Coordinates of C-alpha atoms and ligand atoms in Angstrom, one line a residue:
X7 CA 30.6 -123.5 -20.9
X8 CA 30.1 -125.2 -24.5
X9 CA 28.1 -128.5 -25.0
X10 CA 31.3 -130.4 -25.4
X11 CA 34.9 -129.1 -24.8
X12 CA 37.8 -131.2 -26.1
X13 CA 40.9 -130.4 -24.3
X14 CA 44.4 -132.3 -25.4
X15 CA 43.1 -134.9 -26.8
X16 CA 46.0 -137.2 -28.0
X17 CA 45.5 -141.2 -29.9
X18 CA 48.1 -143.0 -30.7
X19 CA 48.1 -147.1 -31.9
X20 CA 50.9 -149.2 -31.2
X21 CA 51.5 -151.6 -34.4
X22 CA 54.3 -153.8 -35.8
X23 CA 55.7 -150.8 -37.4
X24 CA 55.4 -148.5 -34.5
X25 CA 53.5 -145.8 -32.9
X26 CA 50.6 -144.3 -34.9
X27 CA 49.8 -140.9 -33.3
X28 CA 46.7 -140.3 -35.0
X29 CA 45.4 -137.6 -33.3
X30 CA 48.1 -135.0 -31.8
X31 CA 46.6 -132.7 -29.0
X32 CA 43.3 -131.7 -30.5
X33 CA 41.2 -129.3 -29.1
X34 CA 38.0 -127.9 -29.6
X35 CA 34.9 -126.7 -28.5
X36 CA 31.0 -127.1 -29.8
X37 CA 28.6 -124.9 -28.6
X38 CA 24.9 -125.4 -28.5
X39 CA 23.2 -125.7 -31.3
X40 CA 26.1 -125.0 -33.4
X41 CA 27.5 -126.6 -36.0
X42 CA 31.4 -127.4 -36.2
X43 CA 33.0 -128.8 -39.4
X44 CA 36.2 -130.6 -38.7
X45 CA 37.5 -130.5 -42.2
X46 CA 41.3 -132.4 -43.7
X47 CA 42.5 -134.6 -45.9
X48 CA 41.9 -138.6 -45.8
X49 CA 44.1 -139.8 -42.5
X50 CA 44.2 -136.5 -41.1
X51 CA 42.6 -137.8 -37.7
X52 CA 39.0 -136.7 -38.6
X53 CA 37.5 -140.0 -37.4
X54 CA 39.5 -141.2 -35.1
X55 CA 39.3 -138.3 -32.8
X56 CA 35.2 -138.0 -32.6
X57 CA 35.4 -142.1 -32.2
X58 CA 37.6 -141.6 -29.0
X59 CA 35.4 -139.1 -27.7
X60 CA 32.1 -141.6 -28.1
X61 CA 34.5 -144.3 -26.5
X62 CA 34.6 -146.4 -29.8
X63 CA 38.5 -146.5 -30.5
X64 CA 40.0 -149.9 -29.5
X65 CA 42.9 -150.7 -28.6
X66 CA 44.5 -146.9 -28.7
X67 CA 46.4 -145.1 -26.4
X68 CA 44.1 -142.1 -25.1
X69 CA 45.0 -138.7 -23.3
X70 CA 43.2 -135.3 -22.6
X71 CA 39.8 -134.7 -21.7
X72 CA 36.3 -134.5 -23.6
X73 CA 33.6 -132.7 -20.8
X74 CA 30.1 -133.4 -22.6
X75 CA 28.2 -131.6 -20.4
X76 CA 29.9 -132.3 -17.1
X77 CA 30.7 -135.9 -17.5
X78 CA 34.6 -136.2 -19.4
X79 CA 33.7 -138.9 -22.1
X80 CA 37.4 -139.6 -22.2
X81 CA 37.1 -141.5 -18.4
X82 CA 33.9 -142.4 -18.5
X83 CA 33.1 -146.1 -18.0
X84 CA 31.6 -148.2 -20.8
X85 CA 28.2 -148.1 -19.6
X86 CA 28.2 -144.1 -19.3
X87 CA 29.5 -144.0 -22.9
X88 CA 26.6 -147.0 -24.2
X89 CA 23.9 -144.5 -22.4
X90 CA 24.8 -141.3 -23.8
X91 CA 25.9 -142.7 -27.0
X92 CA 22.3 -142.9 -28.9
X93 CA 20.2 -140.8 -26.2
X94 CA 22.5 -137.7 -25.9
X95 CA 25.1 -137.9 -28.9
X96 CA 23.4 -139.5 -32.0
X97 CA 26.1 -140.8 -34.6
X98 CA 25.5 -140.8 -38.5
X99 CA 28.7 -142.3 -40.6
X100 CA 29.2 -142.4 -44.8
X101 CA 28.2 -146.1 -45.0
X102 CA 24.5 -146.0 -43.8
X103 CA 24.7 -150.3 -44.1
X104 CA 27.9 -150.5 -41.8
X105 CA 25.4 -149.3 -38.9
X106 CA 22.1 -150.7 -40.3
X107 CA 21.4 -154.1 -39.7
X108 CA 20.7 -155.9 -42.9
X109 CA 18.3 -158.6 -41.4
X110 CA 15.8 -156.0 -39.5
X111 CA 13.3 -154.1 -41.1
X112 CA 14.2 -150.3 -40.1
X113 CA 11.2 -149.2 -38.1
X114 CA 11.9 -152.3 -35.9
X115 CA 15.6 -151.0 -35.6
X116 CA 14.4 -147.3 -34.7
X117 CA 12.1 -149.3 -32.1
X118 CA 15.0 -151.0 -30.5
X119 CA 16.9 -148.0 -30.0
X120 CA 14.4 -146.0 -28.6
X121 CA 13.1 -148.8 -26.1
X122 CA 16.8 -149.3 -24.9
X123 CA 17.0 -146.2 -24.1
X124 CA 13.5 -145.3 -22.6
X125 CA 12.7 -148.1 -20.6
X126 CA 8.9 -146.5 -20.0
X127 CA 8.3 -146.3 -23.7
X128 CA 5.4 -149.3 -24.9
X129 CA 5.8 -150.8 -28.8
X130 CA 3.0 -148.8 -29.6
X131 CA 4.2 -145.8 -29.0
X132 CA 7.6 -146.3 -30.0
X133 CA 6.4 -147.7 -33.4
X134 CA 4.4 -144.9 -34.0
X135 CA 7.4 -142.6 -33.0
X136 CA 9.7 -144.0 -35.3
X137 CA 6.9 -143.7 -38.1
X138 CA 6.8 -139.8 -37.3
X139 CA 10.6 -140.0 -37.3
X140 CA 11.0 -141.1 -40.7
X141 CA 8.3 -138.8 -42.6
X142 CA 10.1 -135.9 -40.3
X143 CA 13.3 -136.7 -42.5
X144 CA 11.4 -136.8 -45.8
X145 CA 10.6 -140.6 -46.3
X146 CA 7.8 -140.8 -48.6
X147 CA 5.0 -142.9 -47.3
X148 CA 6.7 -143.3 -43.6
X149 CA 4.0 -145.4 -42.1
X150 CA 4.4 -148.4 -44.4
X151 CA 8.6 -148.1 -45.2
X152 CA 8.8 -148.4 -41.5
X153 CA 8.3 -152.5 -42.4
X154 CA 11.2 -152.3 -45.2
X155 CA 14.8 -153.7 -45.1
X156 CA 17.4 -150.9 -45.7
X157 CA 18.5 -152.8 -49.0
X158 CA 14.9 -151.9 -50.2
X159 CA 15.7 -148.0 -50.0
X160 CA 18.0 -146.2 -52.1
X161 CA 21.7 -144.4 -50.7
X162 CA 20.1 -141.2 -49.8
X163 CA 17.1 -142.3 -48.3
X164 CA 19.2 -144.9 -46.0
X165 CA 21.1 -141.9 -45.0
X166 CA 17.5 -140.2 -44.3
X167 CA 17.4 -143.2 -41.9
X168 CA 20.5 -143.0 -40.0
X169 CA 19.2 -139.8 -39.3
X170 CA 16.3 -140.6 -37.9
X171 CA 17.6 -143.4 -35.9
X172 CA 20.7 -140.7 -34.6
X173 CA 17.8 -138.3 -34.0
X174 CA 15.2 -140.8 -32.1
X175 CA 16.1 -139.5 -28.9
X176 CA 16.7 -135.9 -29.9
X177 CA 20.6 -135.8 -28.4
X178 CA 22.1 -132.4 -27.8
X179 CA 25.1 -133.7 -30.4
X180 CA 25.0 -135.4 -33.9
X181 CA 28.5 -136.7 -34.8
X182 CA 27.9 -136.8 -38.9
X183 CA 31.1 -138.5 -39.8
X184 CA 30.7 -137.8 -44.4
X185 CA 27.4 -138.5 -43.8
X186 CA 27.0 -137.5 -47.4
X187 CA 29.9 -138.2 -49.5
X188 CA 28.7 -141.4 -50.8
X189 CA 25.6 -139.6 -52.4
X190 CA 25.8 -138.1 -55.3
X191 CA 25.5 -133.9 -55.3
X192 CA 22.1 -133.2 -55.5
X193 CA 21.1 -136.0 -52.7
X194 CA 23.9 -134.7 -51.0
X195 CA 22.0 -131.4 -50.8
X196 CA 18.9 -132.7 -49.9
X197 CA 20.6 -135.1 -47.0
X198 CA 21.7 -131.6 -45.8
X199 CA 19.0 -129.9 -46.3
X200 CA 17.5 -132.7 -43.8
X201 CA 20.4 -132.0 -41.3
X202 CA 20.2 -128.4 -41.4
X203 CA 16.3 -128.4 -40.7
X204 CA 16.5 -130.8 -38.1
X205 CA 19.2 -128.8 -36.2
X206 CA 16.6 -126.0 -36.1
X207 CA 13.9 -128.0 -35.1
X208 CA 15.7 -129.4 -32.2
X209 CA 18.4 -127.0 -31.7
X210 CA 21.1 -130.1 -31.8
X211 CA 24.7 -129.4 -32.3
X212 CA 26.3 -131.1 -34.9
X213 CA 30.2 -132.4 -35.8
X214 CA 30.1 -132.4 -39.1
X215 CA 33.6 -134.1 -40.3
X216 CA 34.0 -133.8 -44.4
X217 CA 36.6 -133.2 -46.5
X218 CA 34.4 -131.2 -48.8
X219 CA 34.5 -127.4 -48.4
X220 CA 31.2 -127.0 -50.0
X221 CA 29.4 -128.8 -47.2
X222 CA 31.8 -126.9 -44.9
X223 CA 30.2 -123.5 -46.8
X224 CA 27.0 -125.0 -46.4
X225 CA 26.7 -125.9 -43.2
X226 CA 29.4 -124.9 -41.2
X227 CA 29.2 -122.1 -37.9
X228 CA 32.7 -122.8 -37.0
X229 CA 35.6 -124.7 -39.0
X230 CA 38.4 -127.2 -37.6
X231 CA 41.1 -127.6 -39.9
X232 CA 43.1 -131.1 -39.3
X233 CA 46.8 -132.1 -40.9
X234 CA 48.4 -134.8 -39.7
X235 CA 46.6 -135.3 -36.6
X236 CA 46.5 -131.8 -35.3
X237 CA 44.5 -128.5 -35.8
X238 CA 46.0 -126.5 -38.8
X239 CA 44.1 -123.3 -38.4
X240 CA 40.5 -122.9 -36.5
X241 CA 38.0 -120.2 -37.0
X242 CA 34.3 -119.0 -38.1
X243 CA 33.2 -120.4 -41.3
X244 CA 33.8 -116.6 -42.8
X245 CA 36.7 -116.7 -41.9
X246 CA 38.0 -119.8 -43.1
X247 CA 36.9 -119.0 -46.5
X248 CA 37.6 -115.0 -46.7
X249 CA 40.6 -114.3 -43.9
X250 CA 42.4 -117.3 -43.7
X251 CA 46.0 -118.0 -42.6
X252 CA 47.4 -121.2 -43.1
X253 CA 48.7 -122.3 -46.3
X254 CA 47.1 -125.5 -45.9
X255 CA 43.6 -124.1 -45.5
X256 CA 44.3 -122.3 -48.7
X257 CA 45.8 -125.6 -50.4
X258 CA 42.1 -126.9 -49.6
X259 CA 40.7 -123.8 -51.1
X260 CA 42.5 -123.9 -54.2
X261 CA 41.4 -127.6 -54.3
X262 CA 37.5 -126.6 -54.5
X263 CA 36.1 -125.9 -57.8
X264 CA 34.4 -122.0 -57.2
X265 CA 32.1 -123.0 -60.8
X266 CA 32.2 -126.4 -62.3
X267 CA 34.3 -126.2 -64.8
X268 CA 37.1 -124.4 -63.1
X269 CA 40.4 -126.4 -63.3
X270 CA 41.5 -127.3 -60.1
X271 CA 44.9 -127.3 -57.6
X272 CA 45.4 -130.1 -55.4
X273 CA 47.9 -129.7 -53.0
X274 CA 50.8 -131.8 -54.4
X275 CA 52.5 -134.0 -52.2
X276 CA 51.1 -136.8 -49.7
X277 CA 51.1 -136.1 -45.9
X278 CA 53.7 -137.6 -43.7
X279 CA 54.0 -140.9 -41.7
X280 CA 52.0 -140.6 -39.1
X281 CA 54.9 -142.7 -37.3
X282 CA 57.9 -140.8 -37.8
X283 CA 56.7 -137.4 -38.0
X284 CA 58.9 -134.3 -39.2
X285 CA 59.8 -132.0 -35.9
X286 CA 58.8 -129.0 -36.8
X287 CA 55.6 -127.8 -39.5
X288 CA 54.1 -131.2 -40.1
X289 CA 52.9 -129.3 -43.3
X290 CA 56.4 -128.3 -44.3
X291 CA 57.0 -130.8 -47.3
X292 CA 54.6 -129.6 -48.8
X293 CA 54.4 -126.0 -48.3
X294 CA 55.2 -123.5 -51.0
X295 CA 55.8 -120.8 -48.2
X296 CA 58.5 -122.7 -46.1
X297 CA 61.1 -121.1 -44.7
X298 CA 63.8 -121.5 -41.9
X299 CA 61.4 -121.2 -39.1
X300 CA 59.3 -123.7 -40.1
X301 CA 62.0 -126.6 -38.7
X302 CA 60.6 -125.7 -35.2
X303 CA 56.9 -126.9 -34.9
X304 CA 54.4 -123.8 -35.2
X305 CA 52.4 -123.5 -32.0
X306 CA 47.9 -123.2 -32.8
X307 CA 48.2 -119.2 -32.5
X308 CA 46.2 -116.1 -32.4
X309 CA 46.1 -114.9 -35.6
X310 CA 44.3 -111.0 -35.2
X311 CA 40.5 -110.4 -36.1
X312 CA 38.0 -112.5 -34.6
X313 CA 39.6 -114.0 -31.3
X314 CA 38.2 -117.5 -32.0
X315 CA 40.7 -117.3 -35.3
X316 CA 44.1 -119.2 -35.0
X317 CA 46.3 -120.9 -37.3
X318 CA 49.8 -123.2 -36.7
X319 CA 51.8 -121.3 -38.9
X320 CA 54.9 -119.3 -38.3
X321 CA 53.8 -117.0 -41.4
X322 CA 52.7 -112.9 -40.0
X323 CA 50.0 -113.2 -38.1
X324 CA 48.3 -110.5 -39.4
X325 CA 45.2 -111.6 -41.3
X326 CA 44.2 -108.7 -42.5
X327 CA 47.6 -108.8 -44.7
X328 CA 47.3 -112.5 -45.3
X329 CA 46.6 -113.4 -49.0
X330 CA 42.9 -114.1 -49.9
X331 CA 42.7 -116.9 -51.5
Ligands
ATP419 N1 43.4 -149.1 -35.3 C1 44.3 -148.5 -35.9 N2 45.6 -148.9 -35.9 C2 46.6 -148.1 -36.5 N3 46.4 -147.0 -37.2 C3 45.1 -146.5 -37.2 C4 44.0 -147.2 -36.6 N4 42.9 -146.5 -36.8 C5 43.2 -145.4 -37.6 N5 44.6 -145.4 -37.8 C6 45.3 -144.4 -38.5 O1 45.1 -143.1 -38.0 C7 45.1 -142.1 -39.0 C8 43.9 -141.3 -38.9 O2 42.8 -142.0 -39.4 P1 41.3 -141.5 -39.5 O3 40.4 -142.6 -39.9 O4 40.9 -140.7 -38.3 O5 41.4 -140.4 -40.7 P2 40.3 -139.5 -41.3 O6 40.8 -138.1 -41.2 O7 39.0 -139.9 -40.8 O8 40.4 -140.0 -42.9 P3 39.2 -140.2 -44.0 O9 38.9 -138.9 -44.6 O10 39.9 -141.1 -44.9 O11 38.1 -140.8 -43.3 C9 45.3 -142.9 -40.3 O12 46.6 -142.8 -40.7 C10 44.9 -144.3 -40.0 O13 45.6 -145.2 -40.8
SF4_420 S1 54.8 -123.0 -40.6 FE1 56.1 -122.8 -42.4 S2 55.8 -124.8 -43.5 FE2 54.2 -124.7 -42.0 S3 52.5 -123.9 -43.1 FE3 53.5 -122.1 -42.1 S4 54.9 -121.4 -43.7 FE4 54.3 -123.4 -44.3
MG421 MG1 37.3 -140.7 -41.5

């Protein structure tokens, strides 16, 4: 059984306009120690589907299941959620200030989340952990930034925060939600670097969501691909990059520069309402492959190869024939 298996999971928001339905039967599984990128374009669901599973969507309309290790998150009450949330699933986002509290110096922060979740811990100790937390993730002179504000560090060693804080209780899961794609590339590679060492340390698994395929390269065991609110095409990292399927995943391809300097292809078009969707390939609009087929919706498929490879695409399923993009 993997660490966290997400079954179904659907999230929809009612507004003035109508139904948003954000998230459209995801699922997914994160093994162990693994990491799983959950890659798309900006509103493809990313976000809201790892904020339903840590309980903090309001106001949505939930279905499906999330079983982290035994307990579905999905039904769980509030208190559950506020226990595992920080002790067994540690949560990094892009804006390390939107978490941070302005007013609190950080080691006093890392102290409060450690003591409210280990109720035997002294100050001492906790202080002294928190220290050892934030050399662990590369803060120079930990034992006296521990009395800092986080306006007094810069973007990438705020980040090397969050992480610290996410880490404090060494959880089983880190939800990184672009926990990098404020920083510019070579912090971003050290924030990684941070992630990845971490991860080995500890043996966490980690949702990475980004919409940058070079992190995905990076870091990535296994790769989601979202449109729309649903998976586009799943598979090992390899894969993704080497034998992929759907003509999305290769639009995102295209879209990453393989030198700098190489023009790039962005997939024209904008993605559709999330309201009034199209019935069959949400894709479709945009698709340079579209034929008549694609008016009936494209169910998440094996595709040959690896069995943990499938795409939602009515193209061959042969991905030994596919194009290599
Ligand atoms: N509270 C809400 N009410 C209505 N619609 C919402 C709400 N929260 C999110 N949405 C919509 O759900 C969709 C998915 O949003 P989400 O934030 O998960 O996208 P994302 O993939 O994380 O994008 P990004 O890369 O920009 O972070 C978007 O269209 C968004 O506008
Ligand atoms: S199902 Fe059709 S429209 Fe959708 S991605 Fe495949 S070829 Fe393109
Ligand atoms: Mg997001």
């Amino acid at each position: 059984m993997a660490l966290l298996e997400v079954r179904d999971l659907r999230v929809s928001f009612d507004t003035p306009d109508g139904t948003v339905r954000a998230v459209r039967g995801l699922s997914f599984d994160v093994e162990a120690g693994q990491t799983l990128a959950v890659v798309g374009e900006s509103g493809s669901g990313k976000s809201v589907a790892t904020q339903t599973i840590t309980g903090l969507t309001r106001g949505a309309k939930v279905s499906g299941t999330a079983y982290f290790d035994g307990t579905d998150l999905i039904t769980a009450d509030p208190a559950t959620l506020r226990r595992l949330r920080g002790a067994q699933i540690g949560m990094i986002f892009q804006d390390p200030l939107s978490s941070l509290h302005p007013q609190y110096r950080v080691g006093w922060q890392i102290v409060e989340m450690i003591r409210a979740h280990d109720l035997t811990i002294g100050k001492q100790a906790a202080r002294k952990r928190a220290a050892e937390l934030l050399s662990l993730v590369g803060i120079p002179r930990a034992a006296e930034r521990i009395d800092d504000y986080p306006h007094q560090f810069s973007g990438g060693m705020r980040q090397r925060v969050m992480i610290a804080m996410a880490m404090a209780l060494d959880p089983a899961l880190l939800i990184a939600d672009e926990p990098t794609t404020a920083l510019d590339v070579t912090v971003q590679a050290q924030v990684l670097n941070v992630m990845r060492r971490l991860q080995e340390q500890f043996g966490t698994a980690i949702i990475l969501i980004t919409h940058d395929l070079g992190v995905v390269a990076e870091m990535a065991d296994e790769v989601v691909v979202m449109y729309a609110g649903a998976v586009m095409e799943r598979a090992p990292r390899r894969d993704i990059f080497y034998r992929n399927h759907h003509p999305y995943t290769q639009g995102l391809l295209a879209s990453l520069p393989a030198r700098s300097g190489d023009r790039l292809t962005p997939i024209q078009g904008t993605p559709p309402s999330l309201i009034s969707l199209p019935k069959g390939c949400p894709f479709a609009a945009r698709c340079s492959h579209v034929f008549d087929k694609c008016s009936e919706p494209p169910p998440l498929a094996d595709v040959g190869g690896d069995p943990r490879h499938q795409s939602a695409c009515w193209l061959p399923h042969d991905v030994n024939e596919a194009v290599a993009s």
